[in-house]
GROMACS .gro file of C-alpha atoms in nm:
model
  429
    1MET     CA    1  -2.149  -3.315   4.566
    2PRO     CA    2  -2.219  -3.003   4.354
    3LEU     CA    3  -2.441  -3.046   4.051
    4PRO     CA    4  -2.289  -2.978   3.708
    5ASP     CA    5  -2.363  -2.644   3.550
    6PRO     CA    6  -2.667  -2.687   3.320
    7GLY     CA    7  -2.537  -2.416   3.091
    8LEU     CA    8  -2.204  -2.594   3.061
    9LEU     CA    9  -2.371  -2.924   2.976
   10GLY     CA   10  -2.621  -2.772   2.735
   11GLY     CA   11  -2.364  -2.561   2.556
   12GLY     CA   12  -2.125  -2.852   2.532
   13LEU     CA   13  -2.399  -3.072   2.387
   14VAL     CA   14  -2.488  -2.812   2.124
   15ALA     CA   15  -2.119  -2.769   2.039
   16ALA     CA   16  -2.081  -3.146   2.005
   17LEU     CA   17  -2.382  -3.168   1.774
   18ILE     CA   18  -2.250  -2.888   1.555
   19GLY     CA   19  -1.903  -3.041   1.555
   20GLY     CA   20  -2.044  -3.376   1.452
   21ALA     CA   21  -2.243  -3.218   1.170
   22LEU     CA   22  -1.937  -3.029   1.044
   23GLY     CA   23  -1.731  -3.349   1.059
   24VAL     CA   24  -1.984  -3.537   0.849
   25ALA     CA   25  -1.996  -3.248   0.604
   26GLN     CA   26  -1.616  -3.244   0.583
   27THR     CA   27  -1.586  -3.609   0.487
   28SER     CA   28  -1.895  -3.603   0.265
   29ILE     CA   29  -1.814  -3.292   0.062
   30THR     CA   30  -1.435  -3.271   0.067
   31GLY     CA   31  -1.386  -3.647   0.073
   32ARG     CA   32  -1.612  -3.699  -0.228
   33TRP     CA   33  -1.435  -3.424  -0.420
   34LEU     CA   34  -1.095  -3.579  -0.348
   35ALA     CA   35  -1.217  -3.924  -0.444
   36ALA     CA   36  -1.357  -3.789  -0.770
   37CYS     CA   37  -1.025  -3.616  -0.840
   38ALA     CA   38  -0.835  -3.938  -0.778
   39ARG     CA   39  -1.063  -4.128  -1.014
   40GLY     CA   40  -1.033  -3.854  -1.274
   41LEU     CA   41  -0.654  -3.868  -1.263
   42GLU     CA   42  -0.662  -4.245  -1.304
   43GLU     CA   43  -0.888  -4.205  -1.607
   44GLY     CA   44  -0.668  -3.931  -1.754
   45THR     CA   45  -0.921  -3.648  -1.717
   46ALA     CA   46  -0.846  -3.302  -1.582
   47GLY     CA   47  -1.068  -3.317  -1.277
   48PRO     CA   48  -1.372  -3.474  -1.116
   49SER     CA   49  -1.620  -3.569  -1.386
   50SER     CA   50  -1.887  -3.737  -1.173
   51PRO     CA   51  -1.975  -3.772  -0.808
   52ALA     CA   52  -1.787  -4.032  -0.614
   53THR     CA   53  -1.959  -4.325  -0.456
   54PRO     CA   54  -1.977  -4.336  -0.076
   55ALA     CA   55  -1.712  -4.608  -0.065
   56GLU     CA   56  -1.474  -4.392  -0.269
   57ALA     CA   57  -1.541  -4.090  -0.050
   58VAL     CA   58  -1.424  -4.258   0.270
   59ASP     CA   59  -1.075  -4.131   0.350
   60ARG     CA   60  -0.998  -4.179   0.719
   61SER     CA   61  -1.352  -4.049   0.775
   62SER     CA   62  -1.378  -4.163   1.136
   63SER     CA   63  -1.061  -3.988   1.248
   64ILE     CA   64  -1.150  -3.671   1.054
   65ARG     CA   65  -1.496  -3.658   1.210
   66LEU     CA   66  -1.356  -3.711   1.559
   67ALA     CA   67  -1.091  -3.443   1.501
   68THR     CA   68  -1.357  -3.199   1.378
   69LEU     CA   69  -1.572  -3.273   1.681
   70ALA     CA   70  -1.279  -3.220   1.918
   71VAL     CA   71  -1.177  -2.891   1.753
   72VAL     CA   72  -1.529  -2.746   1.755
   73VAL     CA   73  -1.594  -2.842   2.118
   74GLY     CA   74  -1.250  -2.719   2.223
   75LEU     CA   75  -1.309  -2.391   2.042
   76TRP     CA   76  -1.642  -2.353   2.220
   77TRP     CA   77  -1.477  -2.418   2.557
   78TRP     CA   78  -1.203  -2.164   2.484
   79GLU     CA   79  -1.415  -1.882   2.338
   80VAL     CA   80  -1.748  -1.919   2.519
   81ARG     CA   81  -1.661  -2.074   2.855
   82CYS     CA   82  -1.309  -1.939   2.916
   83PHE     CA   83  -1.352  -1.605   2.730
   84GLY     CA   84  -1.009  -1.672   2.582
   85GLN     CA   85  -1.039  -1.406   2.312
   86LEU     CA   86  -1.197  -1.122   2.508
   87PRO     CA   87  -0.981  -0.826   2.613
   88CYS     CA   88  -0.925  -0.769   2.982
   89ASP     CA   89  -0.982  -0.468   3.203
   90ALA     CA   90  -0.728  -0.306   3.433
   91ALA     CA   91  -0.781  -0.583   3.689
   92GLY     CA   92  -0.704  -0.853   3.434
   93LEU     CA   93  -1.065  -0.976   3.408
   94PRO     CA   94  -1.235  -1.029   3.069
   95LEU     CA   95  -1.470  -0.750   2.968
   96GLU     CA   96  -1.838  -0.840   2.982
   97VAL     CA   97  -1.984  -0.924   2.642
   98PRO     CA   98  -2.336  -1.053   2.566
   99PHE     CA   99  -2.354  -1.431   2.537
  100ALA     CA  100  -2.509  -1.407   2.191
  101ALA     CA  101  -2.207  -1.218   2.057
  102THR     CA  102  -1.959  -1.466   2.203
  103ALA     CA  103  -2.157  -1.768   2.084
  104GLY     CA  104  -2.205  -1.617   1.738
  105ARG     CA  105  -1.833  -1.550   1.709
  106TRP     CA  106  -1.757  -1.909   1.810
  107LEU     CA  107  -1.993  -2.046   1.546
  108ALA     CA  108  -1.838  -1.820   1.282
  109HIS     CA  109  -1.490  -1.941   1.374
  110ALA     CA  110  -1.605  -2.304   1.368
  111ILE     CA  111  -1.724  -2.257   1.009
  112LEU     CA  112  -1.401  -2.077   0.918
  113PHE     CA  113  -1.199  -2.364   1.065
  114TRP     CA  114  -1.405  -2.605   0.853
  115LEU     CA  115  -1.308  -2.412   0.541
  116LEU     CA  116  -0.942  -2.400   0.647
  117ALA     CA  117  -0.941  -2.775   0.716
  118ALA     CA  118  -1.088  -2.848   0.372
  119ALA     CA  119  -0.830  -2.624   0.204
  120THR     CA  120  -0.545  -2.787   0.398
  121TRP     CA  121  -0.666  -3.138   0.320
  122ILE     CA  122  -0.691  -3.071  -0.053
  123ASP     CA  123  -0.372  -2.864  -0.077
  124PHE     CA  124  -0.168  -3.139   0.086
  125ARG     CA  125  -0.314  -3.393  -0.154
  126TYR     CA  126  -0.320  -3.214  -0.490
  127ARG     CA  127  -0.136  -2.882  -0.439
  128VAL     CA  128  -0.450  -2.684  -0.523
  129ILE     CA  129  -0.709  -2.484  -0.331
  130PRO     CA  130  -1.032  -2.503  -0.532
  131ASP     CA  131  -1.270  -2.215  -0.591
  132TRP     CA  132  -1.560  -2.402  -0.433
  133ILE     CA  133  -1.390  -2.332  -0.098
  134THR     CA  134  -1.264  -1.977  -0.144
  135ILE     CA  135  -1.552  -1.819  -0.338
  136PRO     CA  136  -1.839  -1.933  -0.111
  137GLY     CA  137  -1.609  -1.875   0.187
  138PHE     CA  138  -1.540  -1.516   0.082
  139LEU     CA  139  -1.906  -1.443   0.011
  140GLY     CA  140  -2.006  -1.603   0.341
  141GLY     CA  141  -1.754  -1.385   0.523
  142LEU     CA  142  -1.897  -1.072   0.362
  143PHE     CA  143  -2.254  -1.170   0.448
  144LEU     CA  144  -2.166  -1.255   0.808
  145ALA     CA  145  -1.972  -0.930   0.856
  146TRP     CA  146  -2.279  -0.739   0.736
  147LEU     CA  147  -2.541  -0.944   0.921
  148LEU     CA  148  -2.352  -0.987   1.250
  149PRO     CA  149  -2.057  -0.746   1.268
  150GLU     CA  150  -2.014  -0.837   1.635
  151THR     CA  151  -1.862  -1.169   1.518
  152LEU     CA  152  -1.543  -0.984   1.421
  153LEU     CA  153  -1.250  -1.024   1.658
  154PRO     CA  154  -1.294  -0.849   1.996
  155VAL     CA  155  -1.090  -0.553   2.116
  156ALA     CA  156  -1.117  -0.296   2.395
  157ALA     CA  157  -1.209   0.063   2.309
  158GLU     CA  158  -1.094   0.345   2.533
  159VAL     CA  159  -1.370   0.592   2.621
  160ALA     CA  160  -1.241   0.924   2.754
  161ARG     CA  161  -1.388   1.051   3.081
  162PRO     CA  162  -1.340   1.398   3.232
  163PHE     CA  163  -1.107   1.399   3.530
  164ALA     CA  164  -1.075   1.019   3.525
  165THR     CA  165  -0.881   0.745   3.353
  166PRO     CA  166  -1.026   0.622   3.022
  167LEU     CA  167  -1.292   0.355   3.050
  168LEU     CA  168  -1.240   0.028   2.861
  169GLU     CA  169  -1.548  -0.096   2.678
  170PRO     CA  170  -1.581  -0.411   2.464
  171ASP     CA  171  -1.587  -0.366   2.088
  172VAL     CA  172  -1.477  -0.547   1.773
  173LEU     CA  173  -1.190  -0.461   1.540
  174GLY     CA  174  -1.301  -0.275   1.230
  175TRP     CA  175  -1.105  -0.157   0.931
  176ALA     CA  176  -0.988   0.160   1.110
  177GLY     CA  177  -1.000   0.058   1.476
  178PRO     CA  178  -1.283  -0.027   1.719
  179LEU     CA  179  -1.592  -0.063   1.502
  180ALA     CA  180  -1.889   0.047   1.712
  181HIS     CA  181  -1.707   0.339   1.873
  182GLY     CA  182  -1.586   0.453   1.532
  183VAL     CA  183  -1.942   0.456   1.398
  184ALA     CA  184  -2.070   0.639   1.706
  185SER     CA  185  -1.802   0.904   1.669
  186HIS     CA  186  -1.921   1.013   1.324
  187GLY     CA  187  -2.297   0.981   1.344
  188THR     CA  188  -2.573   0.731   1.290
  189GLU     CA  189  -2.500   0.690   0.919
  190GLY     CA  190  -2.172   0.520   1.006
  191GLY     CA  191  -1.971   0.735   0.770
  192ALA     CA  192  -2.136   0.568   0.467
  193THR     CA  193  -2.039   0.844   0.228
  194PRO     CA  194  -2.047   0.813  -0.153
  195VAL     CA  195  -1.668   0.783  -0.144
  196MET     CA  196  -1.698   0.474   0.075
  197LEU     CA  197  -1.947   0.325  -0.170
  198ILE     CA  198  -1.706   0.378  -0.459
  199VAL     CA  199  -1.420   0.228  -0.260
  200ALA     CA  200  -1.632  -0.070  -0.154
  201LEU     CA  201  -1.738  -0.139  -0.513
  202ALA     CA  202  -1.377  -0.109  -0.627
  203LEU     CA  203  -1.262  -0.353  -0.358
  204PHE     CA  204  -1.526  -0.606  -0.455
  205THR     CA  205  -1.434  -0.570  -0.821
  206VAL     CA  206  -1.065  -0.626  -0.745
  207TRP     CA  207  -1.152  -0.948  -0.562
  208TRP     CA  208  -1.380  -1.052  -0.849
  209VAL     CA  209  -1.105  -1.005  -1.107
  210VAL     CA  210  -0.845  -1.203  -0.910
  211GLY     CA  211  -1.054  -1.440  -0.702
  212THR     CA  212  -1.293  -1.587  -0.956
  213GLY     CA  213  -1.198  -1.819  -1.238
  214PRO     CA  214  -1.377  -1.891  -1.565
  215ASP     CA  215  -1.583  -2.147  -1.374
  216PHE     CA  216  -1.633  -2.251  -1.014
  217SER     CA  217  -1.506  -2.607  -1.037
  218GLY     CA  218  -1.158  -2.523  -0.911
  219VAL     CA  219  -1.001  -2.744  -1.181
  220ALA     CA  220  -0.899  -2.601  -1.515
  221ASP     CA  221  -0.980  -2.787  -1.833
  222VAL     CA  222  -0.674  -2.897  -2.028
  223LEU     CA  223  -0.614  -3.058  -2.363
  224PRO     CA  224  -0.485  -3.417  -2.355
  225GLU     CA  225  -0.112  -3.441  -2.417
  226GLU     CA  226  -0.161  -3.680  -2.704
  227GLU     CA  227  -0.364  -3.417  -2.891
  228GLY     CA  228  -0.136  -3.118  -2.848
  229GLY     CA  229   0.196  -3.239  -2.717
  230ALA     CA  230   0.196  -3.054  -2.386
  231ALA     CA  231  -0.107  -2.987  -2.175
  232VAL     CA  232  -0.234  -2.634  -2.245
  233ALA     CA  233  -0.536  -2.437  -2.134
  234ALA     CA  234  -0.840  -2.506  -2.346
  235PRO     CA  235  -1.020  -2.204  -2.499
  236LEU     CA  236  -1.302  -2.078  -2.282
  237PRO     CA  237  -1.651  -2.094  -2.430
  238PRO     CA  238  -1.855  -1.772  -2.405
  239GLU     CA  239  -2.113  -1.934  -2.177
  240SER     CA  240  -1.847  -1.993  -1.911
  241TRP     CA  241  -1.837  -1.620  -1.839
  242TRP     CA  242  -2.198  -1.569  -1.737
  243PRO     CA  243  -2.158  -1.700  -1.378
  244ARG     CA  244  -1.874  -1.453  -1.321
  245LEU     CA  245  -2.068  -1.162  -1.467
  246ALA     CA  246  -2.376  -1.256  -1.266
  247LEU     CA  247  -2.166  -1.271  -0.950
  248LEU     CA  248  -2.020  -0.927  -1.022
  249ALA     CA  249  -2.361  -0.773  -1.086
  250VAL     CA  250  -2.530  -0.927  -0.783
  251GLY     CA  251  -2.231  -0.851  -0.561
  252CYS     CA  252  -2.220  -0.485  -0.661
  253LEU     CA  253  -2.596  -0.452  -0.605
  254ALA     CA  254  -2.559  -0.612  -0.261
  255VAL     CA  255  -2.275  -0.376  -0.168
  256ALA     CA  256  -2.481  -0.079  -0.284
  257GLY     CA  257  -2.778  -0.201  -0.081
  258ALA     CA  258  -2.563  -0.236   0.229
  259TRP     CA  259  -2.431   0.116   0.173
  260ALA     CA  260  -2.787   0.249   0.147
  261ILE     CA  261  -2.871   0.090   0.483
  262GLY     CA  262  -2.546   0.221   0.632
  263GLY     CA  263  -2.470   0.204   1.002
  264LEU     CA  264  -2.267  -0.059   1.181
  265ARG     CA  265  -2.350  -0.330   0.929
  266PHE     CA  266  -2.201  -0.146   0.634
  267GLU     CA  267  -1.890  -0.077   0.841
  268GLY     CA  268  -1.866  -0.450   0.906
  269LEU     CA  269  -1.900  -0.525   0.535
  270PHE     CA  270  -1.642  -0.260   0.451
  271THR     CA  271  -1.407  -0.416   0.707
  272ALA     CA  272  -1.443  -0.753   0.535
  273LEU     CA  273  -1.375  -0.605   0.190
  274VAL     CA  274  -1.066  -0.419   0.310
  275GLY     CA  275  -0.944  -0.733   0.485
  276ALA     CA  276  -0.986  -0.945   0.172
  277VAL     CA  277  -0.805  -0.710  -0.065
  278VAL     CA  278  -0.523  -0.611   0.173
  279THR     CA  279  -0.444  -0.966   0.279
  280GLY     CA  280  -0.486  -1.113  -0.067
  281GLY     CA  281  -0.267  -0.833  -0.201
  282ILE     CA  282   0.014  -0.918   0.041
  283VAL     CA  283   0.012  -1.284  -0.063
  284TRP     CA  284  -0.017  -1.184  -0.430
  285GLY     CA  285   0.289  -0.959  -0.392
  286THR     CA  286   0.479  -1.238  -0.218
  287ARG     CA  287   0.378  -1.476  -0.497
  288ALA     CA  288   0.490  -1.233  -0.768
  289GLY     CA  289   0.825  -1.163  -0.602
  290ALA     CA  290   0.898  -1.528  -0.533
  291SER     CA  291   0.803  -1.630  -0.887
  292LEU     CA  292   1.032  -1.360  -1.028
  293ALA     CA  293   1.318  -1.479  -0.808
  294LEU     CA  294   1.277  -1.845  -0.903
  295GLY     CA  295   1.195  -1.788  -1.269
  296ARG     CA  296   0.880  -1.999  -1.237
  297GLU     CA  297   0.554  -1.998  -1.045
  298ALA     CA  298   0.638  -2.014  -0.675
  299MET     CA  299   0.287  -2.061  -0.539
  300GLY     CA  300  -0.060  -2.100  -0.680
  301LEU     CA  301  -0.329  -1.836  -0.704
  302GLY     CA  302  -0.530  -2.043  -0.457
  303ASP     CA  303  -0.307  -1.916  -0.175
  304VAL     CA  304  -0.406  -1.560  -0.271
  305THR     CA  305  -0.778  -1.636  -0.277
  306LEU     CA  306  -0.748  -1.835   0.046
  307MET     CA  307  -0.610  -1.538   0.239
  308ALA     CA  308  -0.862  -1.306   0.075
  309MET     CA  309  -1.129  -1.533   0.221
  310VAL     CA  310  -0.962  -1.520   0.563
  311GLY     CA  311  -0.946  -1.140   0.541
  312ALA     CA  312  -1.321  -1.129   0.484
  313TRP     CA  313  -1.381  -1.326   0.804
  314LEU     CA  314  -1.123  -1.169   1.036
  315GLY     CA  315  -1.037  -0.825   0.896
  316TRP     CA  316  -0.705  -0.708   0.760
  317GLN     CA  317  -0.515  -0.668   1.088
  318ALA     CA  318  -0.565  -1.025   1.209
  319SER     CA  319  -0.509  -1.161   0.859
  320VAL     CA  320  -0.176  -0.979   0.826
  321LEU     CA  321  -0.068  -1.146   1.150
  322ALA     CA  322  -0.186  -1.477   1.005
  323CYS     CA  323   0.030  -1.417   0.695
  324PHE     CA  324   0.340  -1.355   0.907
  325LEU     CA  325   0.279  -1.664   1.117
  326GLY     CA  326   0.198  -1.865   0.804
  327VAL     CA  327   0.537  -1.779   0.659
  328LEU     CA  328   0.704  -1.899   0.980
  329PHE     CA  329   0.510  -2.225   0.976
  330GLY     CA  330   0.593  -2.271   0.609
  331LEU     CA  331   0.964  -2.215   0.673
  332PHE     CA  332   0.959  -2.466   0.958
  333HIS     CA  333   0.788  -2.722   0.736
  334ALA     CA  334   1.045  -2.659   0.462
  335VAL     CA  335   1.336  -2.704   0.703
  336VAL     CA  336   1.193  -3.034   0.825
  337GLN     CA  337   1.145  -3.160   0.470
  338ILE     CA  338   1.498  -3.055   0.370
  339VAL     CA  339   1.650  -3.229   0.671
  340ARG     CA  340   1.452  -3.541   0.587
  341HIS     CA  341   1.557  -3.514   0.218
  342ARG     CA  342   1.195  -3.507   0.107
  343GLU     CA  343   1.033  -3.316  -0.178
  344SER     CA  344   1.148  -2.959  -0.237
  345GLU     CA  345   0.811  -2.822  -0.355
  346LEU     CA  346   0.574  -2.775  -0.064
  347PRO     CA  347   0.219  -2.639  -0.037
  348PHE     CA  348   0.198  -2.294   0.122
  349GLY     CA  349  -0.174  -2.309   0.199
  350PRO     CA  350  -0.148  -2.534   0.508
  351GLY     CA  351   0.100  -2.293   0.667
  352LEU     CA  352  -0.136  -2.002   0.605
  353CYS     CA  353  -0.424  -2.202   0.753
  354MET     CA  354  -0.213  -2.285   1.058
  355GLY     CA  355  -0.122  -1.919   1.098
  356THR     CA  356  -0.490  -1.822   1.078
  357ALA     CA  357  -0.591  -2.078   1.339
  358THR     CA  358  -0.312  -1.957   1.568
  359VAL     CA  359  -0.433  -1.597   1.541
  360VAL     CA  360  -0.793  -1.695   1.617
  361ILE     CA  361  -0.701  -1.902   1.922
  362GLY     CA  362  -0.428  -1.674   2.056
  363TRP     CA  363  -0.593  -1.347   1.958
  364ARG     CA  364  -0.579  -1.171   2.296
  365PRO     CA  365  -0.201  -1.195   2.362
  366LEU     CA  366  -0.115  -1.155   1.994
  367TRP     CA  367  -0.315  -0.834   1.961
  368GLN     CA  368  -0.179  -0.698   2.288
  369ALA     CA  369   0.171  -0.742   2.146
  370ALA     CA  370   0.096  -0.619   1.793
  371ALA     CA  371  -0.158  -0.339   1.843
  372ALA     CA  372   0.108  -0.070   1.880
  373THR     CA  373   0.273  -0.176   1.554
  374PHE     CA  374  -0.056  -0.157   1.365
  375ALA     CA  375  -0.108   0.193   1.501
  376GLU     CA  376   0.213   0.303   1.325
  377THR     CA  377   0.120   0.291   0.956
  378GLY     CA  378   0.468   0.360   0.824
  379GLN     CA  379   0.628   0.095   1.041
  380LEU     CA  380   0.365  -0.161   0.941
  381VAL     CA  381   0.402  -0.092   0.569
  382GLY     CA  382   0.779  -0.117   0.603
  383MET     CA  383   0.749  -0.456   0.771
  384ILE     CA  384   0.518  -0.588   0.500
  385VAL     CA  385   0.747  -0.466   0.221
  386ALA     CA  386   1.048  -0.614   0.401
  387VAL     CA  387   0.878  -0.953   0.427
  388VAL     CA  388   0.777  -0.957   0.059
  389VAL     CA  389   1.116  -0.839  -0.069
  390GLY     CA  390   1.308  -1.051   0.181
  391THR     CA  391   1.119  -1.362   0.076
  392ALA     CA  392   1.201  -1.301  -0.291
  393LEU     CA  393   1.570  -1.235  -0.221
  394SER     CA  394   1.598  -1.538   0.006
  395LEU     CA  395   1.449  -1.765  -0.259
  396TRP     CA  396   1.677  -1.619  -0.525
  397VAL     CA  397   1.986  -1.683  -0.311
  398TRP     CA  398   1.859  -2.028  -0.216
  399ALA     CA  399   1.800  -2.125  -0.580
  400SER     CA  400   2.155  -2.018  -0.673
  401LEU     CA  401   2.322  -2.232  -0.404
  402GLY     CA  402   2.444  -2.586  -0.442
  403PRO     CA  403   2.343  -2.877  -0.214
  404VAL     CA  404   2.636  -2.832   0.029
  405ALA     CA  405   2.593  -2.454   0.046
  406ARG     CA  406   2.223  -2.500   0.115
  407ARG     CA  407   2.295  -2.719   0.416
  408VAL     CA  408   2.544  -2.463   0.547
  409ALA     CA  409   2.291  -2.184   0.497
  410LEU     CA  410   2.023  -2.394   0.668
  411ALA     CA  411   2.248  -2.453   0.970
  412ALA     CA  412   2.325  -2.080   0.986
  413MET     CA  413   1.954  -1.992   0.978
  414VAL     CA  414   1.877  -2.239   1.257
  415LEU     CA  415   2.162  -2.101   1.468
  416LEU     CA  416   2.045  -1.745   1.403
  417GLY     CA  417   1.693  -1.839   1.507
  418VAL     CA  418   1.816  -1.994   1.832
  419LEU     CA  419   2.025  -1.686   1.912
  420LEU     CA  420   1.731  -1.455   1.836
  421PHE     CA  421   1.504  -1.659   2.062
  422CYS     CA  422   1.759  -1.646   2.345
  423TRP     CA  423   1.797  -1.270   2.296
  424LEU     CA  424   1.420  -1.222   2.327
  425LEU     CA  425   1.419  -1.427   2.647
  426VAL     CA  426   1.696  -1.208   2.790
  427LEU     CA  427   1.504  -0.890   2.703
  428GLN     CA  428   1.185  -1.017   2.866
  429GLY     CA  429   1.379  -1.134   3.173
   0.00000   0.00000   0.00000
């Protein structure tokens, strides 16, 4: 009887320990915040005013911890043991990558999944994604992209050879293609020109303006209805601005320091900044168009900051794919709720989180199918504009229809989707 692989057992044990720790952190931090919110709503306050007791924090804690453990261990098995994300060579075998890079990427994705799970849990419950998830998540993504750029998603870089077919070498996806090979092609400084510093500072400032609120609680203060009729935003005291200004100053200094160091690490940081602004900008444009079509706010700003955080961890290409898949998951959820005659207002954040998780797990086949599209800038921009405008127009038409017409339109969309799926099967066959 063959002995079990010690590396398999040891790695699985470490993954289980990390998964257990993340599960405890999920129920302790997120569960306490939710319990405090529930108590605050019962007391008529705007948000959590004091920490919750352990009894209040328990919300299906055992099942959540077990689910976290299963996801983290399963992710380790898929990424580290099965090399499920790594690109393949001409023979169909995964390219060889150092174990440290694969394990570091797995740990980064486990932390990202923890953030996505917390955002989904809260968004389902209170239709809000608090800043205490997106701001530390964004900053953590920037720091990780600078410290360990090899934790970005893996791709294959073609290296030209004289009188031979190009050689495929493992790399990670940067803001303009394979990261390490792009840095090597323009010198040891990694292309860290003054223009890139200015752009990086501008990108960080754009995120700061949109992604940070007057405070980091994630819950706005409101005036009681009995004092002012309707609940309105309370005036912000001057001292509430100093954390934002301090974050801007420290962040700009950190970006400048990374630029001074240059090399692969600055390219990784620049990739994270581009990913945050591009992806957050797409969701912001979708939010603006949908709100204009409906005549009211269609989605919260938390969805924008959520995808900006995802862009910092994965880069803009993977995050754009996550946005597209998130829209599909959101539409499916909406169809199910309409058929079941449930609520008409649904959270968009869980669909985006589901799309992000799908991209991380299915990265290799998804990128093989989408890489050519991302190489065509005009085609990609056209697709993004079509999705944003099409979403706004669809919502405008949907809002103008009556109940019977909506059911007819829903049946037509389902039929169209089935026909499109069958057509794709015929093309592939």
